[in-house]
């Protein structure tokens, strides 16, 4: 069995993903951030903020990981993301062979925070559902209560701003 992250590691990495999301906002993008952590549960291999409505942080990160690491190595890695991946991003993680997912905020909660914005037509397809219908036992940890409100606040601020899309 693979070694999982400690609670301290889990929280630290989710907060780093949150910093990536805040950086994405500062660059004019939606508030989503993801990082890839190596099998040692410490080494941050990649960071990715949201790029566009099609190039989500998790999908871009998973594609980059696939180009730079072997499937065997990626199986021991963990994708940390601020919000539960959408169906596209969960599937991209699956095809990249990243063996664990940790997310802070549930996609269903994101629906409430985006206030029905056409910029984020959230799918109601949980990542666990995608993985339950796959051939790989991808481990899923989330949502994580200790960081939910921090992540929600960044989204609340972004999606409710006066110039919101």
Tab-separated table of C-alpha atoms in Angstrom:
chain	number	residue	atom	x	y	z
A	1	UNK	CA	0.000	0.000	0.000
A	2	UNK	CA	1.160	3.521	-0.834
A	3	UNK	CA	2.094	5.913	1.911
A	4	UNK	CA	-0.490	8.665	2.234
A	5	UNK	CA	0.045	12.242	3.331
A	6	UNK	CA	-0.086	13.252	6.972
A	7	UNK	CA	-2.777	15.771	7.947
A	8	UNK	CA	-0.117	18.469	8.232
A	9	UNK	CA	1.170	17.715	4.706
A	10	UNK	CA	-2.353	17.616	3.320
A	11	UNK	CA	-3.205	21.046	4.750
A	12	UNK	CA	0.118	22.594	3.762
A	13	UNK	CA	-0.205	21.406	0.152
A	14	UNK	CA	-3.828	22.525	-0.148
A	15	UNK	CA	-2.825	25.961	1.106
A	16	UNK	CA	-0.056	26.086	-1.492
A	17	UNK	CA	-2.628	25.190	-4.171
A	18	UNK	CA	-4.746	28.035	-2.762
A	19	UNK	CA	-1.793	30.423	-3.207
A	20	UNK	CA	-1.549	29.252	-6.837
A	21	UNK	CA	-5.278	29.985	-7.242
A	22	UNK	CA	-4.798	33.496	-5.821
A	23	UNK	CA	-1.916	34.017	-8.262
A	24	UNK	CA	-4.215	32.915	-11.112
A	25	UNK	CA	-6.728	35.592	-10.066
A	26	UNK	CA	-3.960	38.202	-9.997
A	27	UNK	CA	-3.162	37.208	-13.593
A	28	UNK	CA	-6.791	37.687	-14.643
A	29	UNK	CA	-7.905	34.047	-14.498
A	30	UNK	CA	-10.481	32.104	-12.509
A	31	UNK	CA	-9.564	31.182	-8.898
A	32	UNK	CA	-8.427	27.580	-9.266
A	33	UNK	CA	-5.010	26.171	-8.374
A	34	UNK	CA	-3.401	22.747	-8.424
A	35	UNK	CA	-0.050	21.244	-7.472
A	36	UNK	CA	1.499	17.828	-8.023
A	37	UNK	CA	3.369	16.302	-5.081
A	38	UNK	CA	5.815	13.419	-5.450
A	39	UNK	CA	5.567	10.011	-3.783
A	40	UNK	CA	7.580	11.279	-0.788
A	41	UNK	CA	4.531	13.477	0.096
A	42	UNK	CA	6.852	16.512	0.287
A	43	UNK	CA	8.343	17.397	-3.089
A	44	UNK	CA	6.206	19.764	-5.150
A	45	UNK	CA	6.835	18.769	-8.754
A	46	UNK	CA	4.468	21.123	-10.584
A	47	UNK	CA	2.148	24.066	-9.924
A	48	UNK	CA	-0.634	25.255	-12.190
A	49	UNK	CA	-3.242	27.973	-11.985
A	50	UNK	CA	-6.349	28.136	-14.113
A	51	UNK	CA	-5.669	29.244	-17.688
A	52	UNK	CA	-9.089	29.409	-19.325
A	53	UNK	CA	-12.546	27.870	-19.325
A	54	UNK	CA	-11.115	24.934	-21.311
A	55	UNK	CA	-7.601	24.786	-19.862
A	56	UNK	CA	-8.356	24.140	-16.203
A	57	UNK	CA	-5.536	24.034	-13.671
A	58	UNK	CA	-5.867	20.275	-13.012
A	59	UNK	CA	-6.052	19.237	-16.671
A	60	UNK	CA	-3.075	21.382	-17.713
A	61	UNK	CA	-1.087	20.076	-14.731
A	62	UNK	CA	-1.967	16.429	-15.534
A	63	UNK	CA	-0.960	16.846	-19.196
A	64	UNK	CA	2.328	18.454	-18.187
A	65	UNK	CA	2.975	15.657	-15.684
A	66	UNK	CA	2.262	13.054	-18.362
A	67	UNK	CA	4.906	14.612	-20.619
A	68	UNK	CA	7.544	14.729	-17.882
A	69	UNK	CA	7.156	11.611	-15.726
A	70	UNK	CA	6.494	7.924	-16.267
A	71	UNK	CA	3.061	6.454	-15.546
A	72	UNK	CA	4.626	4.277	-12.843
A	73	UNK	CA	6.089	7.305	-11.072
A	74	UNK	CA	2.865	9.324	-11.382
A	75	UNK	CA	0.875	6.527	-9.768
A	76	UNK	CA	2.677	7.359	-6.508
A	77	UNK	CA	2.008	11.103	-6.845
A	78	UNK	CA	-0.810	13.235	-5.477
A	79	UNK	CA	-2.718	15.965	-7.285
A	80	UNK	CA	-3.803	18.647	-4.814
A	81	UNK	CA	-6.440	21.081	-5.990
A	82	UNK	CA	-8.489	23.779	-4.384
A	83	UNK	CA	-11.814	22.580	-5.781
A	84	UNK	CA	-12.942	19.065	-6.695
A	85	UNK	CA	-12.028	18.490	-10.352
A	86	UNK	CA	-14.729	18.612	-12.999
A	87	UNK	CA	-15.360	15.551	-15.173
A	88	UNK	CA	-12.791	16.716	-17.764
A	89	UNK	CA	-10.079	17.237	-15.171
A	90	UNK	CA	-10.834	14.000	-13.300
A	91	UNK	CA	-10.601	12.081	-16.573
A	92	UNK	CA	-7.337	13.812	-17.480
A	93	UNK	CA	-5.898	12.814	-14.096
A	94	UNK	CA	-7.061	9.261	-14.774
A	95	UNK	CA	-5.356	9.110	-18.183
A	96	UNK	CA	-2.166	10.666	-16.763
A	97	UNK	CA	-2.102	7.872	-14.125
A	98	UNK	CA	-1.861	10.173	-11.100
A	99	UNK	CA	-2.828	7.871	-8.256
A	100	UNK	CA	-4.257	10.188	-5.612
A	101	UNK	CA	-6.467	13.276	-5.553
A	102	UNK	CA	-6.863	15.703	-2.645
A	103	UNK	CA	-9.280	18.613	-2.920
A	104	UNK	CA	-10.417	21.272	-0.505
A	105	UNK	CA	-13.903	22.275	-1.665
A	106	UNK	CA	-16.638	20.149	-3.211
A	107	UNK	CA	-17.795	20.965	-6.753
A	108	UNK	CA	-21.419	21.118	-5.568
A	109	UNK	CA	-20.505	23.878	-3.125
A	110	UNK	CA	-18.764	25.729	-5.940
A	111	UNK	CA	-22.086	25.886	-7.790
A	112	UNK	CA	-23.493	28.025	-4.972
A	113	UNK	CA	-20.431	30.277	-4.894
A	114	UNK	CA	-20.356	30.997	-8.636
A	115	UNK	CA	-23.890	32.386	-8.453
A	116	UNK	CA	-24.835	30.736	-11.748
A	117	UNK	CA	-22.115	32.550	-13.703
A	118	UNK	CA	-21.955	31.492	-17.361
A	119	UNK	CA	-18.163	31.663	-16.958
A	120	UNK	CA	-18.282	28.530	-14.778
A	121	UNK	CA	-21.100	26.174	-15.845
A	122	UNK	CA	-20.292	23.649	-13.133
A	123	UNK	CA	-20.982	19.984	-13.878
A	124	UNK	CA	-22.684	17.920	-11.199
A	125	UNK	CA	-20.453	14.875	-11.686
A	126	UNK	CA	-18.310	14.132	-8.621
A	127	UNK	CA	-14.734	12.959	-9.198
A	128	UNK	CA	-15.488	9.887	-7.082
A	129	UNK	CA	-18.188	8.950	-9.586
A	130	UNK	CA	-15.698	9.163	-12.470
A	131	UNK	CA	-13.146	7.024	-10.623
A	132	UNK	CA	-15.764	4.507	-9.456
A	133	UNK	CA	-16.443	3.833	-13.145
A	134	UNK	CA	-12.798	3.414	-14.087
A	135	UNK	CA	-10.270	0.606	-14.057
A	136	UNK	CA	-7.903	2.288	-11.614
A	137	UNK	CA	-8.243	2.641	-7.854
A	138	UNK	CA	-7.491	6.367	-7.637
A	139	UNK	CA	-7.617	7.431	-3.999
A	140	UNK	CA	-9.741	10.515	-3.285
A	141	UNK	CA	-9.462	12.682	-0.170
A	142	UNK	CA	-11.824	15.614	0.143
A	143	UNK	CA	-13.416	17.886	0.873
A	144	UNK	CA	-11.079	18.995	3.654
A	145	UNK	CA	-12.975	20.955	6.341
A	146	UNK	CA	-9.935	22.852	7.665
A	147	UNK	CA	-9.456	24.723	4.348
A	148	UNK	CA	-12.979	24.827	2.918
A	149	UNK	CA	-13.774	28.314	4.173
A	150	UNK	CA	-10.443	29.756	2.973
A	151	UNK	CA	-11.089	28.415	-0.511
A	152	UNK	CA	-14.749	29.441	-0.462
A	153	UNK	CA	-13.804	33.008	0.486
A	154	UNK	CA	-11.519	33.403	-2.556
A	155	UNK	CA	-14.374	32.199	-4.767
A	156	UNK	CA	-16.958	34.362	-3.024
A	157	UNK	CA	-14.759	37.417	-3.551
A	158	UNK	CA	-14.055	36.548	-7.190
A	159	UNK	CA	-17.529	35.538	-8.361
A	160	UNK	CA	-19.334	38.356	-6.501
A	161	UNK	CA	-17.051	41.197	-7.541
A	162	UNK	CA	-18.727	44.105	-9.361
A	163	UNK	CA	-17.027	43.246	-12.657
A	164	UNK	CA	-17.871	39.537	-12.386
A	165	UNK	CA	-18.480	37.914	-15.770
